[in-house]
Coordinates of N, CA and C in Angstrom, one line a residue:
M1 N 0.8 -1.2 0.0 CA 0.0 0.0 0.0 C 0.9 1.2 0.0
S2 N 0.4 2.2 -0.7 CA 1.1 3.4 -0.8 C 0.6 4.4 0.2
N3 N 1.4 5.3 0.6 CA 1.0 6.4 1.5 C 0.6 7.6 0.7
A4 N 0.5 7.5 -0.6 CA 0.1 8.6 -1.4 C -1.3 9.0 -1.1
P5 N -1.6 10.3 -1.1 CA -3.0 10.8 -0.8 C -3.9 10.3 -1.9
V6 N -5.2 10.1 -1.6 CA -6.3 9.7 -2.5 C -6.7 10.9 -3.3
D7 N -6.8 10.7 -4.6 CA -7.2 11.7 -5.5 C -8.7 11.7 -5.6
Q8 N -9.4 12.6 -4.8 CA -10.8 12.6 -4.8 C -11.5 12.9 -6.1
G9 N -10.9 13.8 -6.9 CA -11.4 14.2 -8.2 C -11.5 13.0 -9.1
R10 N -10.4 12.3 -9.1 CA -10.3 11.1 -10.0 C -11.3 10.0 -9.6
R11 N -11.5 9.8 -8.3 CA -12.4 8.9 -7.7 C -13.9 9.3 -8.1
R12 N -14.2 10.5 -8.0 CA -15.5 11.0 -8.3 C -15.8 10.8 -9.8
F13 N -14.8 11.1 -10.7 CA -14.9 10.9 -12.1 C -15.2 9.5 -12.5
L14 N -14.4 8.5 -11.9 CA -14.6 7.1 -12.1 C -16.0 6.6 -11.7
T15 N -16.4 7.1 -10.5 CA -17.7 6.7 -10.0 C -18.8 7.2 -11.0
I16 N -18.8 8.5 -11.4 CA -19.8 9.0 -12.3 C -19.7 8.3 -13.7
A17 N -18.5 8.1 -14.2 CA -18.4 7.4 -15.5 C -18.9 6.0 -15.4
T18 N -18.6 5.3 -14.4 CA -19.2 3.9 -14.2 C -20.7 3.9 -14.1
S19 N -21.2 4.9 -13.4 CA -22.7 5.0 -13.2 C -23.4 5.3 -14.6
V20 N -22.8 6.2 -15.4 CA -23.3 6.5 -16.7 C -23.3 5.3 -17.6
V21 N -22.2 4.6 -17.6 CA -22.0 3.4 -18.5 C -23.0 2.4 -18.1
G22 N -23.2 2.2 -16.8 CA -24.1 1.2 -16.2 C -25.6 1.6 -16.6
G23 N -25.9 2.9 -16.5 CA -27.2 3.4 -16.8 C -27.6 3.2 -18.3
V24 N -26.6 3.5 -19.2 CA -26.8 3.2 -20.6 C -27.0 1.8 -20.9
G25 N -26.2 0.9 -20.2 CA -26.4 -0.5 -20.4 C -27.8 -1.0 -19.9
A26 N -28.2 -0.5 -18.8 CA -29.6 -0.9 -18.3 C -30.7 -0.4 -19.3
V27 N -30.6 0.8 -19.8 CA -31.5 1.2 -20.8 C -31.4 0.4 -22.1
G28 N -30.2 0.0 -22.5 CA -30.0 -0.8 -23.7 C -30.7 -2.2 -23.5
V29 N -30.7 -2.7 -22.3 CA -31.4 -4.0 -22.0 C -32.9 -3.8 -21.9
A30 N -33.3 -2.7 -21.2 CA -34.7 -2.5 -20.9 C -35.6 -2.2 -22.2
V31 N -35.0 -1.4 -23.1 CA -35.8 -1.0 -24.3 C -36.2 -2.2 -25.1
P32 N -35.4 -3.2 -25.5 CA -35.9 -4.3 -26.2 C -36.8 -5.2 -25.4
F33 N -36.5 -5.3 -24.1 CA -37.4 -6.1 -23.2 C -38.8 -5.5 -23.2
I34 N -38.9 -4.3 -23.0 CA -40.2 -3.6 -22.9 C -40.9 -3.7 -24.3
A35 N -40.1 -3.5 -25.4 CA -40.7 -3.5 -26.7 C -41.2 -4.9 -27.0
S36 N -40.7 -5.9 -26.4 CA -41.2 -7.3 -26.7 C -42.6 -7.5 -26.1
W37 N -43.1 -6.6 -25.2 CA -44.4 -6.7 -24.7 C -45.4 -6.2 -25.7
N38 N -45.0 -5.4 -26.7 CA -46.0 -4.9 -27.7 C -46.4 -6.0 -28.6
P39 N -47.6 -6.0 -29.2 CA -48.0 -7.0 -30.1 C -47.2 -6.9 -31.4
S40 N -47.0 -8.1 -32.0 CA -46.2 -8.1 -33.3 C -47.0 -7.5 -34.4
E41 N -46.3 -7.2 -35.5 CA -47.0 -6.6 -36.7 C -48.1 -7.6 -37.2
R42 N -47.8 -8.9 -37.1 CA -48.8 -9.8 -37.5 C -50.0 -9.8 -36.7
A43 N -49.8 -9.7 -35.3 CA -50.9 -9.6 -34.4 C -51.7 -8.3 -34.6
K44 N -51.0 -7.2 -34.9 CA -51.7 -5.9 -35.1 C -52.6 -6.0 -36.4
Q45 N -52.1 -6.7 -37.4 CA -52.8 -6.8 -38.6 C -54.0 -7.7 -38.4
A46 N -53.9 -8.7 -37.6 CA -55.0 -9.7 -37.4 C -56.2 -8.9 -36.7
G47 N -55.9 -8.0 -35.9 CA -57.0 -7.2 -35.2 C -57.3 -5.9 -35.8
A48 N -56.7 -5.6 -36.9 CA -56.9 -4.3 -37.6 C -58.2 -4.3 -38.3
A49 N -58.7 -3.1 -38.5 CA -59.9 -2.9 -39.2 C -59.7 -3.2 -40.7
V50 N -60.8 -3.7 -41.3 CA -60.7 -4.1 -42.8 C -61.8 -3.3 -43.5
T51 N -61.5 -3.1 -44.8 CA -62.5 -2.4 -45.7 C -63.2 -3.4 -46.5
A52 N -64.4 -3.0 -46.9 CA -65.2 -3.8 -47.8 C -65.8 -2.9 -48.9
D53 N -65.6 -3.3 -50.1 CA -66.1 -2.5 -51.3 C -67.5 -3.0 -51.5
I54 N -68.5 -2.2 -51.3 CA -69.9 -2.5 -51.4 C -70.5 -1.9 -52.7
S55 N -69.7 -1.4 -53.6 CA -70.2 -0.7 -54.7 C -71.0 -1.6 -55.7
K56 N -70.6 -2.9 -55.7 CA -71.3 -3.8 -56.6 C -72.3 -4.7 -55.9
L57 N -72.5 -4.4 -54.6 CA -73.4 -5.3 -53.8 C -74.9 -5.0 -54.3
E58 N -75.5 -6.1 -54.7 CA -76.9 -6.0 -55.2 C -77.9 -6.4 -54.2
V59 N -79.1 -6.0 -54.3 CA -80.2 -6.4 -53.4 C -80.3 -7.9 -53.3
G60 N -80.3 -8.3 -52.0 CA -80.4 -9.8 -51.8 C -79.0 -10.5 -51.7
Q61 N -77.9 -9.8 -52.1 CA -76.6 -10.4 -52.1 C -75.9 -10.3 -50.8
L62 N -75.1 -11.3 -50.4 CA -74.3 -11.3 -49.2 C -72.8 -11.4 -49.7
I63 N -72.0 -10.6 -49.1 CA -70.5 -10.8 -49.3 C -69.9 -11.1 -47.9
R64 N -68.8 -11.8 -47.9 CA -68.1 -12.1 -46.7 C -66.7 -11.4 -46.7
V65 N -66.4 -10.9 -45.5 CA -65.1 -10.3 -45.3 C -64.6 -10.9 -44.0
E66 N -63.3 -11.1 -43.9 CA -62.7 -11.7 -42.7 C -62.1 -10.5 -41.9
W67 N -62.5 -10.5 -40.6 CA -62.1 -9.6 -39.6 C -61.8 -10.3 -38.3
R68 N -60.5 -10.2 -37.8 CA -60.1 -10.9 -36.6 C -60.3 -12.4 -36.7
G69 N -60.1 -12.9 -37.9 CA -60.3 -14.4 -38.1 C -61.7 -14.8 -38.1
K70 N -62.7 -13.9 -38.1 CA -64.1 -14.3 -38.1 C -64.7 -13.8 -39.5
P71 N -65.7 -14.6 -39.9 CA -66.4 -14.1 -41.1 C -67.4 -13.0 -40.8
V72 N -67.4 -11.9 -41.5 CA -68.3 -10.8 -41.3 C -69.2 -10.8 -42.6
W73 N -70.5 -10.8 -42.4 CA -71.4 -10.7 -43.5 C -71.9 -9.3 -43.8
V74 N -72.0 -8.9 -45.0 CA -72.6 -7.7 -45.4 C -73.7 -8.0 -46.4
V75 N -74.9 -7.7 -46.1 CA -76.1 -8.0 -46.9 C -76.8 -6.8 -47.3
K76 N -77.2 -6.7 -48.5 CA -78.1 -5.6 -49.0 C -79.5 -6.0 -49.0
R77 N -80.3 -5.4 -48.1 CA -81.7 -5.8 -48.0 C -82.7 -5.0 -48.9
S78 N -83.7 -5.6 -49.3 CA -84.7 -4.9 -50.2 C -85.7 -4.2 -49.3
P79 N -86.4 -3.2 -49.8 CA -87.4 -2.5 -49.0 C -88.5 -3.4 -48.5
E80 N -88.8 -4.4 -49.3 CA -89.9 -5.4 -48.9 C -89.4 -6.2 -47.7
L81 N -88.2 -6.6 -47.7 CA -87.7 -7.4 -46.5 C -87.6 -6.5 -45.3
L82 N -87.2 -5.2 -45.5 CA -87.2 -4.3 -44.3 C -88.6 -4.1 -43.8
E83 N -89.6 -4.0 -44.6 CA -91.0 -3.8 -44.2 C -91.4 -5.0 -43.3
Q84 N -90.9 -6.2 -43.6 CA -91.3 -7.4 -42.9 C -90.8 -7.5 -41.5
L85 N -89.7 -6.8 -41.2 CA -89.0 -7.0 -39.9 C -89.9 -6.7 -38.7
P86 N -90.7 -5.6 -38.7 CA -91.5 -5.4 -37.5 C -92.6 -6.4 -37.3
S87 N -93.1 -7.0 -38.4 CA -94.2 -7.9 -38.4 C -93.9 -9.3 -37.7
I88 N -92.6 -9.6 -37.5 CA -92.2 -10.9 -37.0 C -91.7 -10.7 -35.5
N89 N -91.8 -9.5 -34.9 CA -91.2 -9.3 -33.6 C -91.8 -10.3 -32.6
N90 N -93.0 -10.7 -32.7 CA -93.6 -11.7 -31.7 C -93.0 -13.1 -31.8
Q91 N -92.2 -13.3 -32.9 CA -91.6 -14.7 -33.0 C -90.1 -14.7 -32.6
L92 N -89.6 -13.5 -32.1 CA -88.2 -13.4 -31.8 C -87.9 -13.4 -30.3
A93 N -86.7 -13.9 -30.0 CA -86.3 -14.0 -28.6 C -86.0 -12.6 -28.0
D94 N -85.3 -11.8 -28.8 CA -84.9 -10.4 -28.4 C -85.1 -9.4 -29.5
P95 N -86.4 -9.1 -29.8 CA -86.7 -8.3 -31.0 C -86.2 -6.8 -30.9
E96 N -86.0 -6.3 -29.6 CA -85.5 -5.0 -29.5 C -84.0 -4.9 -29.3
S97 N -83.3 -6.0 -29.4 CA -81.9 -6.1 -29.3 C -81.4 -5.5 -28.0
E98 N -82.0 -6.0 -26.9 CA -81.7 -5.5 -25.6 C -80.4 -6.1 -25.0
V99 N -80.1 -7.4 -25.4 CA -78.8 -8.0 -25.0 C -77.7 -7.3 -25.8
D100 N -76.6 -7.0 -25.2 CA -75.6 -6.2 -25.8 C -74.8 -7.1 -26.8
Q101 N -75.2 -7.1 -28.0 CA -74.5 -7.8 -29.1 C -74.3 -6.8 -30.3
Q102 N -74.4 -5.5 -30.1 CA -74.2 -4.6 -31.1 C -73.8 -3.2 -30.5
P103 N -73.2 -2.4 -31.3 CA -72.9 -1.0 -30.9 C -74.3 -0.3 -30.7
A104 N -74.3 0.8 -30.0 CA -75.5 1.6 -29.7 C -76.2 2.0 -31.0
Y105 N -75.4 2.4 -32.0 CA -76.1 2.9 -33.3 C -76.8 1.8 -34.0
A106 N -76.6 0.5 -33.7 CA -77.2 -0.6 -34.3 C -78.3 -1.2 -33.4
Q107 N -78.7 -0.6 -32.4 CA -79.7 -1.1 -31.5 C -81.1 -0.5 -32.0
N108 N -81.5 -0.9 -33.1 CA -82.7 -0.5 -33.7 C -83.3 -1.7 -34.4
I109 N -84.5 -1.6 -35.0 CA -85.2 -2.7 -35.6 C -84.4 -3.3 -36.8
H110 N -83.6 -2.4 -37.5 CA -82.8 -2.9 -38.6 C -81.4 -3.5 -38.1
R111 N -81.0 -3.1 -36.9 CA -79.7 -3.4 -36.4 C -78.6 -3.0 -37.3
S112 N -78.7 -1.7 -37.8 CA -77.7 -1.2 -38.7 C -77.8 0.3 -38.7
K113 N -76.7 0.9 -39.3 CA -76.7 2.3 -39.5 C -77.6 2.8 -40.7
K114 N -77.4 2.1 -41.8 CA -78.3 2.3 -43.0 C -79.2 1.1 -43.0
P115 N -80.5 1.3 -43.1 CA -81.5 0.2 -43.1 C -81.2 -0.9 -44.1
E116 N -80.8 -0.5 -45.3 CA -80.6 -1.5 -46.4 C -79.3 -2.3 -46.3
I117 N -78.3 -1.8 -45.5 CA -77.1 -2.5 -45.4 C -77.0 -3.2 -44.0
F118 N -76.9 -4.5 -43.9 CA -76.8 -5.2 -42.7 C -75.4 -5.8 -42.6
V119 N -74.7 -5.6 -41.4 CA -73.4 -6.1 -41.2 C -73.4 -6.9 -39.9
A120 N -72.9 -8.1 -39.9 CA -72.9 -9.0 -38.7 C -71.8 -10.0 -38.8
V121 N -71.3 -10.4 -37.6 CA -70.4 -11.5 -37.5 C -71.1 -12.8 -37.8
G122 N -70.7 -13.5 -38.8 CA -71.4 -14.7 -39.3 C -71.1 -16.0 -38.4
I123 N -71.3 -15.9 -37.1 CA -71.0 -17.0 -36.2 C -72.3 -17.1 -35.3
C124 N -72.8 -18.4 -35.3 CA -74.0 -18.7 -34.5 C -73.7 -18.5 -33.0
T125 N -74.6 -17.9 -32.3 CA -74.4 -17.6 -30.9 C -74.6 -18.8 -30.0
H126 N -74.9 -20.0 -30.6 CA -75.1 -21.2 -29.8 C -73.7 -21.9 -29.6
L127 N -73.2 -22.4 -30.6 CA -71.9 -23.1 -30.5 C -70.8 -22.7 -31.5
G128 N -71.0 -21.6 -32.1 CA -70.0 -21.0 -33.0 C -69.9 -21.5 -34.4
C129 N -71.0 -22.2 -34.8 CA -71.0 -22.6 -36.2 C -71.3 -21.4 -37.1
S130 N -71.2 -21.6 -38.4 CA -71.5 -20.5 -39.4 C -72.8 -20.8 -40.1
P131 N -73.8 -20.0 -39.7 CA -75.1 -20.2 -40.4 C -75.1 -20.0 -41.9
T132 N -76.1 -20.5 -42.6 CA -76.3 -20.4 -44.0 C -77.2 -19.2 -44.3
Y133 N -76.9 -18.4 -45.3 CA -77.8 -17.3 -45.7 C -78.8 -17.9 -46.7
I134 N -80.0 -17.7 -46.4 CA -81.1 -18.2 -47.3 C -81.9 -17.0 -47.8
P135 N -81.6 -16.5 -49.0 CA -82.2 -15.2 -49.5 C -83.7 -15.4 -49.9
T136 N -84.0 -16.6 -50.3 CA -85.4 -16.9 -50.7 C -85.8 -18.3 -50.1
E137 N -87.0 -18.6 -49.9 CA -87.5 -19.8 -49.4 C -87.1 -20.1 -48.0
F138 N -86.9 -19.1 -47.2 CA -86.6 -19.3 -45.8 C -87.8 -19.8 -45.0
S139 N -89.0 -19.6 -45.6 CA -90.2 -20.1 -45.0 C -90.2 -21.6 -44.7
A140 N -89.3 -22.3 -45.4 CA -89.2 -23.8 -45.0 C -88.7 -23.9 -43.6
H141 N -88.0 -22.9 -43.1 CA -87.5 -23.0 -41.7 C -88.3 -22.2 -40.7
V142 N -88.8 -21.0 -41.2 CA -89.7 -20.2 -40.3 C -90.9 -19.8 -41.2
Q143 N -92.1 -20.2 -40.9 CA -93.2 -20.0 -41.7 C -93.5 -18.5 -41.8
G144 N -93.7 -18.0 -43.0 CA -94.1 -16.6 -43.3 C -92.9 -15.7 -43.4
V145 N -91.7 -16.2 -43.3 CA -90.5 -15.3 -43.3 C -89.8 -15.6 -44.6
N146 N -89.5 -14.6 -45.4 CA -89.0 -14.8 -46.8 C -87.5 -15.1 -46.8
A147 N -86.7 -14.5 -45.9 CA -85.3 -14.6 -46.0 C -84.7 -14.6 -44.6
G148 N -83.5 -15.2 -44.4 CA -82.9 -15.2 -43.1 C -81.7 -16.1 -43.1
F149 N -81.2 -16.4 -41.9 CA -80.0 -17.2 -41.7 C -80.4 -18.5 -40.9
F150 N -79.9 -19.6 -41.4 CA -80.2 -20.9 -40.7 C -78.9 -21.6 -40.4
C151 N -78.8 -22.0 -39.1 CA -77.6 -22.8 -38.7 C -78.0 -24.3 -38.8
P152 N -77.4 -25.0 -39.7 CA -77.8 -26.4 -39.9 C -77.3 -27.3 -38.7
C153 N -76.4 -26.9 -37.9 CA -75.8 -27.8 -36.9 C -76.9 -28.1 -35.9
H154 N -77.6 -27.1 -35.4 CA -78.6 -27.4 -34.3 C -80.0 -26.7 -34.6
G155 N -80.1 -26.1 -35.8 CA -81.4 -25.6 -36.2 C -81.7 -24.2 -35.7
S156 N -80.8 -23.4 -35.3 CA -81.0 -22.0 -34.9 C -81.4 -21.2 -36.2
T157 N -82.3 -20.2 -36.0 CA -82.7 -19.4 -37.1 C -82.6 -17.9 -36.7
Y158 N -82.3 -17.1 -37.7 CA -82.2 -15.6 -37.5 C -82.9 -14.9 -38.6
D159 N -83.5 -13.8 -38.3 CA -84.0 -13.0 -39.4 C -83.0 -12.2 -40.1
L160 N -83.4 -11.3 -41.1 CA -82.4 -10.6 -41.8 C -81.8 -9.4 -41.1
A161 N -82.1 -9.2 -39.8 CA -81.5 -8.3 -38.9 C -80.6 -9.0 -37.9
G162 N -80.5 -10.3 -38.1 CA -79.6 -11.1 -37.2 C -80.3 -11.4 -35.9
R163 N -81.6 -11.2 -35.8 CA -82.3 -11.4 -34.5 C -82.7 -12.9 -34.5
V164 N -82.5 -13.5 -33.3 CA -82.7 -14.9 -33.2 C -84.2 -15.2 -32.9
F165 N -84.7 -16.2 -33.6 CA -86.1 -16.6 -33.3 C -86.2 -17.4 -32.0
S166 N -87.4 -17.3 -31.4 CA -87.7 -18.0 -30.1 C -87.7 -19.5 -30.4
G167 N -87.4 -20.2 -29.3 CA -87.5 -21.7 -29.3 C -86.3 -22.4 -30.1
V168 N -85.2 -21.7 -30.3 CA -84.1 -22.4 -31.0 C -82.9 -22.4 -30.0
P169 N -81.9 -23.2 -30.2 CA -80.8 -23.3 -29.2 C -80.0 -22.0 -29.1
A170 N -79.9 -21.2 -30.1 CA -79.1 -20.0 -30.0 C -79.7 -19.0 -29.0
P171 N -78.9 -18.5 -28.0 CA -79.5 -17.7 -27.0 C -79.5 -16.2 -27.3
K172 N -78.7 -15.7 -28.3 CA -78.6 -14.3 -28.5 C -78.7 -14.0 -30.0
N173 N -78.9 -12.7 -30.3 CA -78.9 -12.3 -31.7 C -77.4 -12.3 -32.2
L174 N -77.3 -12.3 -33.5 CA -75.9 -12.3 -34.1 C -75.2 -11.0 -33.7
Q175 N -73.9 -11.1 -33.5 CA -73.1 -9.9 -33.1 C -73.0 -9.0 -34.3
V176 N -73.1 -7.7 -34.0 CA -72.9 -6.7 -35.0 C -71.5 -6.0 -34.6
P177 N -70.5 -6.1 -35.5 CA -69.2 -5.5 -35.1 C -69.3 -4.0 -35.3
P178 N -68.3 -3.3 -34.7 CA -68.2 -1.8 -34.9 C -67.9 -1.6 -36.4
Y179 N -68.5 -0.7 -37.0 CA -68.2 -0.4 -38.4 C -68.7 1.1 -38.8
M180 N -68.2 1.5 -39.9 CA -68.6 2.9 -40.4 C -68.5 2.9 -41.9
F181 N -69.2 3.8 -42.5 CA -69.1 4.0 -43.9 C -68.1 5.1 -44.2
L182 N -67.0 4.8 -44.9 CA -66.0 5.8 -45.3 C -66.6 6.6 -46.5
D183 N -67.4 6.0 -47.3 CA -68.2 6.7 -48.3 C -69.3 5.8 -48.7
D184 N -70.1 6.1 -49.8 CA -71.2 5.3 -50.1 C -70.9 3.9 -50.6
N185 N -69.6 3.7 -51.0 CA -69.2 2.4 -51.6 C -68.2 1.7 -50.7
T186 N -67.8 2.2 -49.6 CA -66.7 1.6 -48.8 C -67.1 1.5 -47.3
L187 N -67.0 0.3 -46.8 CA -67.3 0.0 -45.4 C -66.0 -0.3 -44.7
L188 N -65.8 0.3 -43.5 CA -64.7 0.0 -42.6 C -65.2 -0.8 -41.5
I189 N -64.8 -2.1 -41.4 CA -65.2 -3.0 -40.3 C -64.2 -3.1 -39.2
G190 N -64.5 -2.9 -38.0 CA -63.6 -2.9 -36.9 C -63.4 -1.6 -36.2
E191 N -63.9 -0.5 -36.8 CA -63.8 0.8 -36.2 C -65.1 1.5 -36.5
D192 N -65.4 2.5 -35.6 CA -66.5 3.4 -35.9 C -66.1 4.8 -35.5
E193 N -67.0 5.7 -35.7 CA -66.6 7.1 -35.5 C -66.2 7.4 -34.1
G194 N -66.7 6.7 -33.1 CA -66.3 6.8 -31.7 C -64.9 6.4 -31.4
S195 N -64.3 5.5 -32.2 CA -63.0 4.9 -31.9 C -61.9 5.5 -32.7
V196 N -62.2 6.4 -33.7 CA -61.2 6.9 -34.6 C -60.6 8.1 -34.0

């Protein structure tokens, strides 16, 4: 050991330099670690909103769009089918859509923003099957109803507003996802005006 006096300035410099290098190293380790908590680009795309071109959608036609791995149906309804909706309320389990299966703007008799355009997740609320769209001759499943959705797995039936008929296994109306019209021909599924 030396009897030389301790250089306090040098000691302070080495302490500060070591602390700074250690702090930079800690940040260098923390940034990638915290970034790994964020969803991947693939996961972000899987949950992202999707657009649907409805410019060529004809009356009575259904198109399918995939959103979050689920089929989403877009149907253009005729004025005649829209007029029939109130007349079958007494046959439905939830005619007023009181069970929360849709955004507030779709809690109406049409369950949609625009009466002629119906948007719904095409998954039966019973066991997750995908019902079949029957644009004509639906009266074979529900007497007096011209068009609707029929789930062949267990016989659940829905009207053209996705409202479930009474006495079938499905407990709820079809889910209506959040959506908005970007223009008259483009639908954005997965977002609405309140979330943008």
